[in-house]
Short mmCIF file of N, CA and C in Angstrom, two decimals:
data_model
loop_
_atom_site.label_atom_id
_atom_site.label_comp_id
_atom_site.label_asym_id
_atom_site.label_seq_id
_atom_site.Cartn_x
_atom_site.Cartn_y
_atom_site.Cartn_z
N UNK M 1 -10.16 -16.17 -17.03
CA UNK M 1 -10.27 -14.73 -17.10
C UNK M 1 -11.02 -14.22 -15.86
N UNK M 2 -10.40 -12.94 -15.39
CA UNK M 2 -11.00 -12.90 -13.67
C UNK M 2 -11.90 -11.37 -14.25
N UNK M 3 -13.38 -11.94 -13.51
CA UNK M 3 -14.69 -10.83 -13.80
C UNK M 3 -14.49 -9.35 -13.56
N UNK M 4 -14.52 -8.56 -14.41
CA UNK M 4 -14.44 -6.88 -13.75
C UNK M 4 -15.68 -6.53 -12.81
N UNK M 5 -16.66 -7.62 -12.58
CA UNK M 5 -17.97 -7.12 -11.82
C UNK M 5 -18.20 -7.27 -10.53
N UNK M 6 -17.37 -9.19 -9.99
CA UNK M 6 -17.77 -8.95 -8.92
C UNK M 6 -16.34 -10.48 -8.40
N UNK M 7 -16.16 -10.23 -7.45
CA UNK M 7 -15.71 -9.13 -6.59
C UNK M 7 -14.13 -8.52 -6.97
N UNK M 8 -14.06 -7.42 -6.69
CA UNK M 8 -13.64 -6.25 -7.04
C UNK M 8 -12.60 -6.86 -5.74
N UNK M 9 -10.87 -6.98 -6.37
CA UNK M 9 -9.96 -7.42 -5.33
C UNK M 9 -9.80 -6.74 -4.37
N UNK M 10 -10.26 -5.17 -4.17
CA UNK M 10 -9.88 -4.47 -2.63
C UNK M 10 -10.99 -4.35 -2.03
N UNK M 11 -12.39 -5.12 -2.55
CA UNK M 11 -13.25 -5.44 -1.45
C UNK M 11 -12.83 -6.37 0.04
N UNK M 12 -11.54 -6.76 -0.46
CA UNK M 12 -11.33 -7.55 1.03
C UNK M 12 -10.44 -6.70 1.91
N UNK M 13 -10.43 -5.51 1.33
CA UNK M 13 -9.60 -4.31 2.75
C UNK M 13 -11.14 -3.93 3.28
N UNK M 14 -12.37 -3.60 2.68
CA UNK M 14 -13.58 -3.31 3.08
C UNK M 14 -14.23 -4.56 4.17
N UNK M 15 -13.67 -5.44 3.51
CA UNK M 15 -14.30 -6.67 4.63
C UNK M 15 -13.56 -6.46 5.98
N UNK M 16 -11.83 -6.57 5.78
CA UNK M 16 -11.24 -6.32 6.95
C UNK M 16 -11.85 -5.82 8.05
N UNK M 17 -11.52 -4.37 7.11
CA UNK M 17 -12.13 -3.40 8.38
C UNK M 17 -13.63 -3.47 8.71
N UNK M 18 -14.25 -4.01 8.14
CA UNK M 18 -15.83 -4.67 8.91
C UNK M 18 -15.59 -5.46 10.09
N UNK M 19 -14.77 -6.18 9.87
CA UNK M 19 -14.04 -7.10 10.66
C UNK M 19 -13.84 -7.02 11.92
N UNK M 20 -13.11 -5.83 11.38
CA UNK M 20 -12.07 -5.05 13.00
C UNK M 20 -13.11 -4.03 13.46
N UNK M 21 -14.07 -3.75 13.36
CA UNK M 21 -14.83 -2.62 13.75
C UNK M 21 -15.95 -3.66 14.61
N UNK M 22 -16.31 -4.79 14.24
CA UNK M 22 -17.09 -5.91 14.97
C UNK M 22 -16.36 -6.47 15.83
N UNK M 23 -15.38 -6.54 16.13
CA UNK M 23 -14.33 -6.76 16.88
C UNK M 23 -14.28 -6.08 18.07
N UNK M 24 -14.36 -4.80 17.61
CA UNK M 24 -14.12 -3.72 18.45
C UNK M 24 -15.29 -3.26 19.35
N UNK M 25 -16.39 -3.53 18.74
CA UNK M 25 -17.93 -3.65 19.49
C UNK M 25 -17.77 -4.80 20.65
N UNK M 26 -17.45 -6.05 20.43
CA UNK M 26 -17.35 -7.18 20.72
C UNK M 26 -16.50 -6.40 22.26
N UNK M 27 -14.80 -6.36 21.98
CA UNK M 27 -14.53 -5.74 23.08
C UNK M 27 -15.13 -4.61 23.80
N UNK M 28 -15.83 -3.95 23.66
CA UNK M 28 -16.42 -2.91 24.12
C UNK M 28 -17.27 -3.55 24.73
N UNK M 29 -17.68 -4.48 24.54
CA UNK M 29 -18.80 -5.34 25.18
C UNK M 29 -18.56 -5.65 26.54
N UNK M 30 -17.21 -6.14 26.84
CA UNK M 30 -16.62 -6.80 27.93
C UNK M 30 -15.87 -5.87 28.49
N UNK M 31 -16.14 -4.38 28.10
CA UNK M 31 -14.97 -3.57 28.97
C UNK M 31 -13.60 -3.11 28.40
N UNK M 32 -13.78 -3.33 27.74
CA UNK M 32 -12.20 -2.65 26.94
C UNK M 32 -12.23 -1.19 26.55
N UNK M 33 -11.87 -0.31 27.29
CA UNK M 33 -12.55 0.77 26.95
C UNK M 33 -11.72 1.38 25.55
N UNK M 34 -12.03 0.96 24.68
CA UNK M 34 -11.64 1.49 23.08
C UNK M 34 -11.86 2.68 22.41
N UNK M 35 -13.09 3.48 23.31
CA UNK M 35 -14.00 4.66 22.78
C UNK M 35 -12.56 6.05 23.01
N UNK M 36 -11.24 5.86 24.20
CA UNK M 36 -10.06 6.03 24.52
C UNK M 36 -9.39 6.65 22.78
N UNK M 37 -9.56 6.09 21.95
CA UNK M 37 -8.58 6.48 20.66
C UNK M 37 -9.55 6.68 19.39
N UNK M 38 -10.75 7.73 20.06
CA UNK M 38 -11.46 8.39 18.90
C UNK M 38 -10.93 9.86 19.04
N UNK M 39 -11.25 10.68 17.99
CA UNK M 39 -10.66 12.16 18.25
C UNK M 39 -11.49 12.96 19.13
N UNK M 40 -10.64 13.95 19.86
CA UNK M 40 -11.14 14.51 20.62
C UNK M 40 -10.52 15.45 19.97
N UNK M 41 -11.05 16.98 19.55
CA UNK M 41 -10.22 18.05 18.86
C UNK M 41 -9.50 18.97 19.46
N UNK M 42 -8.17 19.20 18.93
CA UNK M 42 -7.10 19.89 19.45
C UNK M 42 -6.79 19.56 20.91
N UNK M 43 -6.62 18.12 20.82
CA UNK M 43 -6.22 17.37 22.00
C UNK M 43 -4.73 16.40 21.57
N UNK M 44 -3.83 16.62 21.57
CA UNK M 44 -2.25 16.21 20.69
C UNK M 44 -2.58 14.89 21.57
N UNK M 45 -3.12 13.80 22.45
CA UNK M 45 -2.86 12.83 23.00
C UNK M 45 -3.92 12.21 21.87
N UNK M 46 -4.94 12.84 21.50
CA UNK M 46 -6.25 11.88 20.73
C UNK M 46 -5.74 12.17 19.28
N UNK M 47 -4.60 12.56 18.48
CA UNK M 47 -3.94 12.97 17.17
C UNK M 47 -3.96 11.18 16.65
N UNK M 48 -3.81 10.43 17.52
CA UNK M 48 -4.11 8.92 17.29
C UNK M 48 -5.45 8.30 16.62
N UNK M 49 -6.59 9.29 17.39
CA UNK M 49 -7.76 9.03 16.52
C UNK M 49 -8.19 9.04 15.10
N UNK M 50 -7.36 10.01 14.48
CA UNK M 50 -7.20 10.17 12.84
C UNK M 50 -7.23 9.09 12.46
N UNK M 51 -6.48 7.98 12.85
CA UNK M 51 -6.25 6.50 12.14
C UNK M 51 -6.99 5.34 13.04
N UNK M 52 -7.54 5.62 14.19
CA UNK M 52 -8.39 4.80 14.79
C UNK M 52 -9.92 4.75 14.57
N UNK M 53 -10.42 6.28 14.72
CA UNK M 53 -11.97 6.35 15.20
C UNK M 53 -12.84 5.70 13.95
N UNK M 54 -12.46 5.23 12.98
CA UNK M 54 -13.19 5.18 12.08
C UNK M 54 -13.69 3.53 12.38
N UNK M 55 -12.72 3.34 13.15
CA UNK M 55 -13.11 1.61 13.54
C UNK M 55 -13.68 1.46 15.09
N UNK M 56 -13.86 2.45 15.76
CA UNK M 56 -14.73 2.46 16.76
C UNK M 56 -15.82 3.08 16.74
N UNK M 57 -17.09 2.30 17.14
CA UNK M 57 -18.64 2.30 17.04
C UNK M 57 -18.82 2.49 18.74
N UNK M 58 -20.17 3.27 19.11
CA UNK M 58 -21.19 3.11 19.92
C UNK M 58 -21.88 2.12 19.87
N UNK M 59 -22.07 0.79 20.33
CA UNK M 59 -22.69 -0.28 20.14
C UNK M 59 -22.95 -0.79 18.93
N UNK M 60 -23.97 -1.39 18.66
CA UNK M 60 -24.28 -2.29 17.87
C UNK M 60 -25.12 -1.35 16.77
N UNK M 61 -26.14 -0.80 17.12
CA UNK M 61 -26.34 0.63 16.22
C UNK M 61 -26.03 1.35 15.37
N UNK M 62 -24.88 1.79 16.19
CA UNK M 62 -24.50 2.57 15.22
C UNK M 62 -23.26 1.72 14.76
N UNK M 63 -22.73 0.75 14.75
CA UNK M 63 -21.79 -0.43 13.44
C UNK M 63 -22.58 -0.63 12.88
N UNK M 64 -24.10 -1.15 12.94
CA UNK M 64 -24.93 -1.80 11.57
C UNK M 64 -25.32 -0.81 10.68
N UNK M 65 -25.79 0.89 11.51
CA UNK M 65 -25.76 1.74 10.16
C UNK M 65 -24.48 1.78 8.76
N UNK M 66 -23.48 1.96 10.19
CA UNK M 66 -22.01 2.29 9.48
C UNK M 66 -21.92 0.96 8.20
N UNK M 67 -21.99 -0.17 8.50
CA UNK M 67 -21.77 -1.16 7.83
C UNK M 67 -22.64 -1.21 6.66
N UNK M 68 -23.93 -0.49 7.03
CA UNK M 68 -24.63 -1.03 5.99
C UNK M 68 -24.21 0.18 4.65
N UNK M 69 -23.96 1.07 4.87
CA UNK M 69 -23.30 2.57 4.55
C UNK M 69 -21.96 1.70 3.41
N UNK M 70 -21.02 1.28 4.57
CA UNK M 70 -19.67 0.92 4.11
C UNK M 70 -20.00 -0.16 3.05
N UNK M 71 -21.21 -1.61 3.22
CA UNK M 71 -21.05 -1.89 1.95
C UNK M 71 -21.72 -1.74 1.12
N UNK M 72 -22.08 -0.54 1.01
CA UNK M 72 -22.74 -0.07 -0.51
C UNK M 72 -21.30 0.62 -1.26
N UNK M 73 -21.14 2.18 -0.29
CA UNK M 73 -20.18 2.55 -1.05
C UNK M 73 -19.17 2.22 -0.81
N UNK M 74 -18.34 1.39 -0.10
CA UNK M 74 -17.53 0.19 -0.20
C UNK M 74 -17.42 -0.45 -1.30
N UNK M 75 -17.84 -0.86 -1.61
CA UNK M 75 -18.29 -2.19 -2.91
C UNK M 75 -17.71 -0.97 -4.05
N UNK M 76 -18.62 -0.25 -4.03
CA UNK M 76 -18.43 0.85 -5.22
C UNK M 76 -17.07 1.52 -5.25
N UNK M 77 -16.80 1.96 -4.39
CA UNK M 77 -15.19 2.05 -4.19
C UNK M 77 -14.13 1.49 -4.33
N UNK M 78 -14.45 -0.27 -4.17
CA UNK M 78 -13.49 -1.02 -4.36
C UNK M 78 -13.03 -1.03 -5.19
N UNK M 79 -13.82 -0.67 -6.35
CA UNK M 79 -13.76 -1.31 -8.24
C UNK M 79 -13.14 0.23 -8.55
N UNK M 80 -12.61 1.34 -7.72
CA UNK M 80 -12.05 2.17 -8.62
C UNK M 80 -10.18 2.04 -8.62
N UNK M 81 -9.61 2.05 -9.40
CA UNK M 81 -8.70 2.25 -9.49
C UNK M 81 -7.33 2.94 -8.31
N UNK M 82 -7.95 3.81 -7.99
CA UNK M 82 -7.09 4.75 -6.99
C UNK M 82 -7.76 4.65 -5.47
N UNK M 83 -8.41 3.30 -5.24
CA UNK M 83 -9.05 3.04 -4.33
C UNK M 83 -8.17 2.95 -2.94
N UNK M 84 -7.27 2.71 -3.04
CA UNK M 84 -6.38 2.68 -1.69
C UNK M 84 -5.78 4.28 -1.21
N UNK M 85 -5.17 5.11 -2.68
CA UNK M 85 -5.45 6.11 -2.43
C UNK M 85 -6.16 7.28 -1.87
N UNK M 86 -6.92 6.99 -2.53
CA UNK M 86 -8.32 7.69 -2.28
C UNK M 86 -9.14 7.72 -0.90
N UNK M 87 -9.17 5.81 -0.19
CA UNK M 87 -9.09 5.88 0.97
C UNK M 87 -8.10 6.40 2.10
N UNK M 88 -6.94 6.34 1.95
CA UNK M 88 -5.98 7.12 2.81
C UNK M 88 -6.25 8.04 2.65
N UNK M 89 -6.39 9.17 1.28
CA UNK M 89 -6.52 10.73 1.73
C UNK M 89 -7.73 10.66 2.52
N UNK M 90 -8.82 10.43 1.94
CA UNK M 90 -10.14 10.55 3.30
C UNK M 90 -10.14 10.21 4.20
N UNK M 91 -9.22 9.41 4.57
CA UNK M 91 -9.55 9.16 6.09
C UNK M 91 -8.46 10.34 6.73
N UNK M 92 -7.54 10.86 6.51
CA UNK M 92 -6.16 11.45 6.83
C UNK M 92 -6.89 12.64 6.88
N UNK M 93 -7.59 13.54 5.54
CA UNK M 93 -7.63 14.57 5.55
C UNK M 93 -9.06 14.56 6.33
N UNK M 94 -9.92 13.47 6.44
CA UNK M 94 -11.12 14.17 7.41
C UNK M 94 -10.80 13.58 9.04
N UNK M 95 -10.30 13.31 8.89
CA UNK M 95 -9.59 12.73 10.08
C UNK M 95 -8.86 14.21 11.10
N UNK M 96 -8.14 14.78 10.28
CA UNK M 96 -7.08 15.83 10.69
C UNK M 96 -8.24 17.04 10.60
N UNK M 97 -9.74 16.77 9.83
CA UNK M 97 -10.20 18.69 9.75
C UNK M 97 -10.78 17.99 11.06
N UNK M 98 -11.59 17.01 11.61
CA UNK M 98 -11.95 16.94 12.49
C UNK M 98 -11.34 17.00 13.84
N UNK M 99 -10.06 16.87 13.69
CA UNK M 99 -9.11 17.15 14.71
C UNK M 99 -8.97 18.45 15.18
N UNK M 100 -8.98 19.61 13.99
CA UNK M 100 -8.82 21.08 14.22
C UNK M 100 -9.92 21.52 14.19
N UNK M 101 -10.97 21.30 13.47
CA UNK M 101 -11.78 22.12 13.58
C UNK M 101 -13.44 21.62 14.44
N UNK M 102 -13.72 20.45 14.34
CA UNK M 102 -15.01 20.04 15.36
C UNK M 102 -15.04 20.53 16.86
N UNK M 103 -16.55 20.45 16.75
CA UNK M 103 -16.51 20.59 18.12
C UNK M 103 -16.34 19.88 19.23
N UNK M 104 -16.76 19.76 20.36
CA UNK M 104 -16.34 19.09 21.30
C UNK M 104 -16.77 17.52 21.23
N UNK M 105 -16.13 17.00 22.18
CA UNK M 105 -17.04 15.40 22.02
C UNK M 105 -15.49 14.16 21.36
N UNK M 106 -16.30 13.63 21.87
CA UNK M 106 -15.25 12.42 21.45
C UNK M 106 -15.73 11.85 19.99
N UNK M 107 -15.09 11.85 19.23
CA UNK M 107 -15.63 11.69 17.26
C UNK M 107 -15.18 9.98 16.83
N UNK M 108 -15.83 9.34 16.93
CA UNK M 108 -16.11 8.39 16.20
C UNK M 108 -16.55 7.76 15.34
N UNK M 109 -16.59 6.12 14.55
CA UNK M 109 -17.36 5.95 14.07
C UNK M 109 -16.55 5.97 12.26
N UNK M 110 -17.41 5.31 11.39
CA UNK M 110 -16.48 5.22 10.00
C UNK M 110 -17.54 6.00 9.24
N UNK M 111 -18.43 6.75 9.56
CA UNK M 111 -19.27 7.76 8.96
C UNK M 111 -18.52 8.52 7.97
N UNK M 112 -17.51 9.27 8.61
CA UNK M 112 -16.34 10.27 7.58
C UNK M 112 -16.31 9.73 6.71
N UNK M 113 -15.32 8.60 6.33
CA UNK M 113 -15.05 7.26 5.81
C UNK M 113 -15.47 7.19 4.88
N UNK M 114 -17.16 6.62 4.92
CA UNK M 114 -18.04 6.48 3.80
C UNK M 114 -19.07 7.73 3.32
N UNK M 115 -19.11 8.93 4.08
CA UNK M 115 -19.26 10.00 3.34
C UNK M 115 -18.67 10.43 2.30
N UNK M 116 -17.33 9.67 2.52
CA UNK M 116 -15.81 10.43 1.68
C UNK M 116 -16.52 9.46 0.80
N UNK M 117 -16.16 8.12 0.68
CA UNK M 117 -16.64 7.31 -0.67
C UNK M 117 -17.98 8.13 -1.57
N UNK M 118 -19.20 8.55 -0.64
CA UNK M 118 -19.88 9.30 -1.50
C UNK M 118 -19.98 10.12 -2.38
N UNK M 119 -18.99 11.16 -1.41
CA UNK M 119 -18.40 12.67 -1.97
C UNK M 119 -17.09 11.88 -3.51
N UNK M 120 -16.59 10.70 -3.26
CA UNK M 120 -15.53 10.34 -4.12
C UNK M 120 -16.38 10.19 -5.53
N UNK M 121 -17.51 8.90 -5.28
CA UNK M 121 -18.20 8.89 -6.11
C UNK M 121 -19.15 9.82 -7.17
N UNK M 122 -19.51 10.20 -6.20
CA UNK M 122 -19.97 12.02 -6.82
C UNK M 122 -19.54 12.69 -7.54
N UNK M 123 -18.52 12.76 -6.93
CA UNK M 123 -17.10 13.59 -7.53
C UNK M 123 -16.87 13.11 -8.90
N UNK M 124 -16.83 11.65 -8.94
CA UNK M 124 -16.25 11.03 -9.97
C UNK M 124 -17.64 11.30 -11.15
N UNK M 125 -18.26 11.34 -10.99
CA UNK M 125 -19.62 12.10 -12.26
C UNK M 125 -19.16 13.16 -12.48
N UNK M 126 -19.29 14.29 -11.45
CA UNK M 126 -19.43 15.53 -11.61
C UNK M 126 -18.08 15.87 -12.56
N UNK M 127 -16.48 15.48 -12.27
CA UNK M 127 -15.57 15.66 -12.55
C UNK M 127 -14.69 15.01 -13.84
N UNK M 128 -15.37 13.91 -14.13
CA UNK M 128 -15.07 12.66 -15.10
C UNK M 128 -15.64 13.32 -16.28
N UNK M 129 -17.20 12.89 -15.66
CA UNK M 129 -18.02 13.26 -16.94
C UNK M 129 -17.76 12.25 -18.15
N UNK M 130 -17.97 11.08 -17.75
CA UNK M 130 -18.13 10.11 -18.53
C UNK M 130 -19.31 8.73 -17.91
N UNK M 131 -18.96 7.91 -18.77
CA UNK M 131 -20.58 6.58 -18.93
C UNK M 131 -20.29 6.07 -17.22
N UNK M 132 -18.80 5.61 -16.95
CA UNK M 132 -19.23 5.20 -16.05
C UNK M 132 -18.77 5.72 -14.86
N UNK M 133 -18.65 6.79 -14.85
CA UNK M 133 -18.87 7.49 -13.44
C UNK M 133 -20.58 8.10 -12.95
N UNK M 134 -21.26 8.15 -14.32
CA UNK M 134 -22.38 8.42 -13.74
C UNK M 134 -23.55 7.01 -13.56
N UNK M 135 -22.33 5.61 -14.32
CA UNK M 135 -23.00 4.33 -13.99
C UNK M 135 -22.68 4.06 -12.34
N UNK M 136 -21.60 4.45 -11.81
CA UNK M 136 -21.52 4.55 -10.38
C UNK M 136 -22.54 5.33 -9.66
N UNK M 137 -22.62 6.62 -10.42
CA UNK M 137 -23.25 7.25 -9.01
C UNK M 137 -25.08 7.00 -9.67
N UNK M 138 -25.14 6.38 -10.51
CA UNK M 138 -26.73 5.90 -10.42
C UNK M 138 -26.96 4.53 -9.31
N UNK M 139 -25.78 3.65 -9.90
CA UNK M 139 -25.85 2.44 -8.45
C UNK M 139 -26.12 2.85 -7.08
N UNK M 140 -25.30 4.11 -6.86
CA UNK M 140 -25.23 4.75 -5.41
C UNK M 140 -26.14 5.22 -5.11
N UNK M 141 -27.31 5.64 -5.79
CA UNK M 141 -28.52 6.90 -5.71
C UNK M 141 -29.76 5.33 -5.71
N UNK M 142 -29.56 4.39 -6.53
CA UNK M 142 -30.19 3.56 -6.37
C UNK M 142 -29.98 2.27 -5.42
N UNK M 143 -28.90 1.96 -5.43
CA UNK M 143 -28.54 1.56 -3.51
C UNK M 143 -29.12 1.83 -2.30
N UNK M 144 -28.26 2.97 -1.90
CA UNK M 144 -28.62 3.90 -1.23
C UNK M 144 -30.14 3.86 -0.59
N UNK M 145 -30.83 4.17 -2.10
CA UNK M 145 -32.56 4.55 -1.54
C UNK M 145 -32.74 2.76 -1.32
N UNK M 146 -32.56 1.71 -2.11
CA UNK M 146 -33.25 0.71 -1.95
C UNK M 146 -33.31 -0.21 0.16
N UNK M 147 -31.80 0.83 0.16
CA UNK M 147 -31.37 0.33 1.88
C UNK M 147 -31.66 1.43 2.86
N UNK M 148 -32.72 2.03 2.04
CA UNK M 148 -33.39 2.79 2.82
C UNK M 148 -32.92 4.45 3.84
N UNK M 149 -31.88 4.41 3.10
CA UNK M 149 -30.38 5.45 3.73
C UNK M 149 -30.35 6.84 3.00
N UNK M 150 -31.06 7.37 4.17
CA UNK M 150 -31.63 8.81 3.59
C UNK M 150 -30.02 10.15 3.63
N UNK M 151 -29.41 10.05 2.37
CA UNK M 151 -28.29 10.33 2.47
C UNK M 151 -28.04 12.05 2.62
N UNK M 152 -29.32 12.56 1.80
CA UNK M 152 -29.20 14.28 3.05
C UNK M 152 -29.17 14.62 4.03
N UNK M 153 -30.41 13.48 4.66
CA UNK M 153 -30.01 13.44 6.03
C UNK M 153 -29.29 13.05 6.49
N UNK M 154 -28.37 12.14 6.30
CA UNK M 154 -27.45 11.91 7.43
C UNK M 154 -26.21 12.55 6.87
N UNK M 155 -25.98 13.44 5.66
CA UNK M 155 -24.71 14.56 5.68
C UNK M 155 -24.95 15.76 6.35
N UNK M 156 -26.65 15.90 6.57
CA UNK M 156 -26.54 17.43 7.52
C UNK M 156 -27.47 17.25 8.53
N UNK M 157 -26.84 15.86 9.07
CA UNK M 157 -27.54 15.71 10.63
C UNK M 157 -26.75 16.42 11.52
N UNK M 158 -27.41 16.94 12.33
CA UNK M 158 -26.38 17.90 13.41
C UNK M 158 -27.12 17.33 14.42
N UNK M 159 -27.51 16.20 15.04
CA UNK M 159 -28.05 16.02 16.07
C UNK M 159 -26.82 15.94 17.02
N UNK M 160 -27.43 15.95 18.11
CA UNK M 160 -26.13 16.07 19.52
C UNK M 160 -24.69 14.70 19.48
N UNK M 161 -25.24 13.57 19.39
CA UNK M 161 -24.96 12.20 19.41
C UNK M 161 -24.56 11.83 17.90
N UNK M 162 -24.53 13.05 17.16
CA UNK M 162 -23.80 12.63 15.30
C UNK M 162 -22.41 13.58 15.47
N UNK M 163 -21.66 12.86 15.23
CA UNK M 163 -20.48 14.04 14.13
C UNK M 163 -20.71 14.80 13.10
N UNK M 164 -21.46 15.77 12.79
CA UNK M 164 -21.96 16.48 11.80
C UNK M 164 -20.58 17.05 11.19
N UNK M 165 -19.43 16.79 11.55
CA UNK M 165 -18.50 17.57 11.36
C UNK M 165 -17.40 16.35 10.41
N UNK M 166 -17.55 15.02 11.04
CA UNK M 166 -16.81 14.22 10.16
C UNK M 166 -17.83 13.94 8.87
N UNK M 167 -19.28 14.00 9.22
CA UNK M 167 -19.98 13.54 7.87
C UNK M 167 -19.60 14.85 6.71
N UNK M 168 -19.72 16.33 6.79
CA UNK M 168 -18.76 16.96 6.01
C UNK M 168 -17.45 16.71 5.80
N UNK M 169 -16.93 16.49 7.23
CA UNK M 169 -15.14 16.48 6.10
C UNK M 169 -15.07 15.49 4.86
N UNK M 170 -15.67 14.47 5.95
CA UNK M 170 -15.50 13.24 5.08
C UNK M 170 -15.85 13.20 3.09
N UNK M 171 -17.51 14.43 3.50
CA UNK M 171 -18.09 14.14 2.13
C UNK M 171 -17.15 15.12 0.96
N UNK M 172 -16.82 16.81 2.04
CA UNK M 172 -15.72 17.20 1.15
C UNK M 172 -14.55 16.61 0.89
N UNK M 173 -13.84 15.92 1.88
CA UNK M 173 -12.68 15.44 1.17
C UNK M 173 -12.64 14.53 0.16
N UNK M 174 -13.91 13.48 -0.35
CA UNK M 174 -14.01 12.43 -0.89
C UNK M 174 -14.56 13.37 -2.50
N UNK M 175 -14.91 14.53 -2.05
CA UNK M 175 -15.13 15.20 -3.51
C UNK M 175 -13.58 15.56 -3.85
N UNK M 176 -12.98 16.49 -2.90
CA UNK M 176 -11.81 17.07 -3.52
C UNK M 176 -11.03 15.68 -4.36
N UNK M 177 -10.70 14.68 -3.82
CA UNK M 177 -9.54 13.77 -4.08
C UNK M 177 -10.22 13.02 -4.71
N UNK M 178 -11.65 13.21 -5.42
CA UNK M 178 -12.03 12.69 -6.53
C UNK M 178 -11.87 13.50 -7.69
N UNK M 179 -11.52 14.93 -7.68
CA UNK M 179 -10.91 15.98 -8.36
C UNK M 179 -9.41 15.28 -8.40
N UNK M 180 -8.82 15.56 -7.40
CA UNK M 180 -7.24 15.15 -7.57
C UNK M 180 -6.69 14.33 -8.29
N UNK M 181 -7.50 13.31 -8.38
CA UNK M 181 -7.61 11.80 -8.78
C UNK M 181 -8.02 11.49 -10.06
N UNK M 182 -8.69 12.29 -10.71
CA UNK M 182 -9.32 12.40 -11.56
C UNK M 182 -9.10 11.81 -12.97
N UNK M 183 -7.80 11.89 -12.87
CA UNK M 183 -7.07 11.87 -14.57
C UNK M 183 -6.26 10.41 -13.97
N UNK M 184 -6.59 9.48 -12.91
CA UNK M 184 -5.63 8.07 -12.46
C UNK M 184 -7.06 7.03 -12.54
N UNK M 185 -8.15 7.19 -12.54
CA UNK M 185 -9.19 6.28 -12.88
C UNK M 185 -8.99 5.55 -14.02
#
């Protein structure tokens, strides 16, 4: 009989892309200039970034935040049902507001990503309203603080060197399509 607790079978699309995002540091290391296919907004040549930037990092820094981010609510994400779903709309739909609507700058980074898992999780309390959506988002609130990941702050960081703009899309879209989704959990 295979465990509902641990591990959760689409934790290994979460590993992947850990994978490929260490990868991608790695080349960046030696010159590959990769930072090339993050979004740049209302630029139709960077429309590629929607499905890239989330796997390109600024050094080593900022992948170990991202990572440490991705496997909390990663993990937590894996175990939902509409998890593949759920990841495509967030990455698509914060992917595309950041395309039209951010400001300048080249947007990277899987921040959106796992904002969206937050906003999903969230969502999934606020919208469920049952045992274990609010057993998720207590893991997440108690995660979270234990890894030390001050999560107001970093949804309304507006510092120069943050995407303040994918950490919203990301966190609204991961609420909406935890609405959408709602009744497939």
């Amino acid at each position: 009989m295979k465990s509902k607790f641990f591990p959760p079978s689409n934790l290994s699309l979460i590993l992947y892309a850990s994978a490929i995002m260490i990868l991608v540091v790695l080349l960046d290391l030696i010159g590959v200039p990769l930072n090339a296919f993050g979004i740049i907004p209302q630029n139709e040549l960077h429309l590629i970034g929607i499905f890239t930037s989330p796997f390109i990092h600024n050094g080593w820094s900022h992948l170990s935040g991202n990572l440490i981010g991705l496997a909390i609510s990663g993990y937590l994400m894996s175990k939902q049902a509409c998890f593949k779903r759920a990841t495509l709309g967030i990455a698509v739909s914060t992917g595309l507001c950041v395309w039209l609507f951010a400001g300048d700058g080249n947007h990277i980074g899987a921040s959106g990503i796992i904002m969206g898992y937050y906003g999903y999780l969230i969502g999934m309390a606020l919208f469920q309203r049952n045992l274990i959506g609010f057993v998720y988002l207590a893991a997440l609130i108690a995660l979270t603080y234990y890894a030390n990941i001050r999560f107001f702050a970093t949804l309304f960081d507006f510092s120069e060197q943050t995407s303040s703009s994918g950490h919203l899309f990301g966190f609204a879209s991961g609420l909406g399509f935890s609405y959408l989704l709602k009744n497939k959990n």
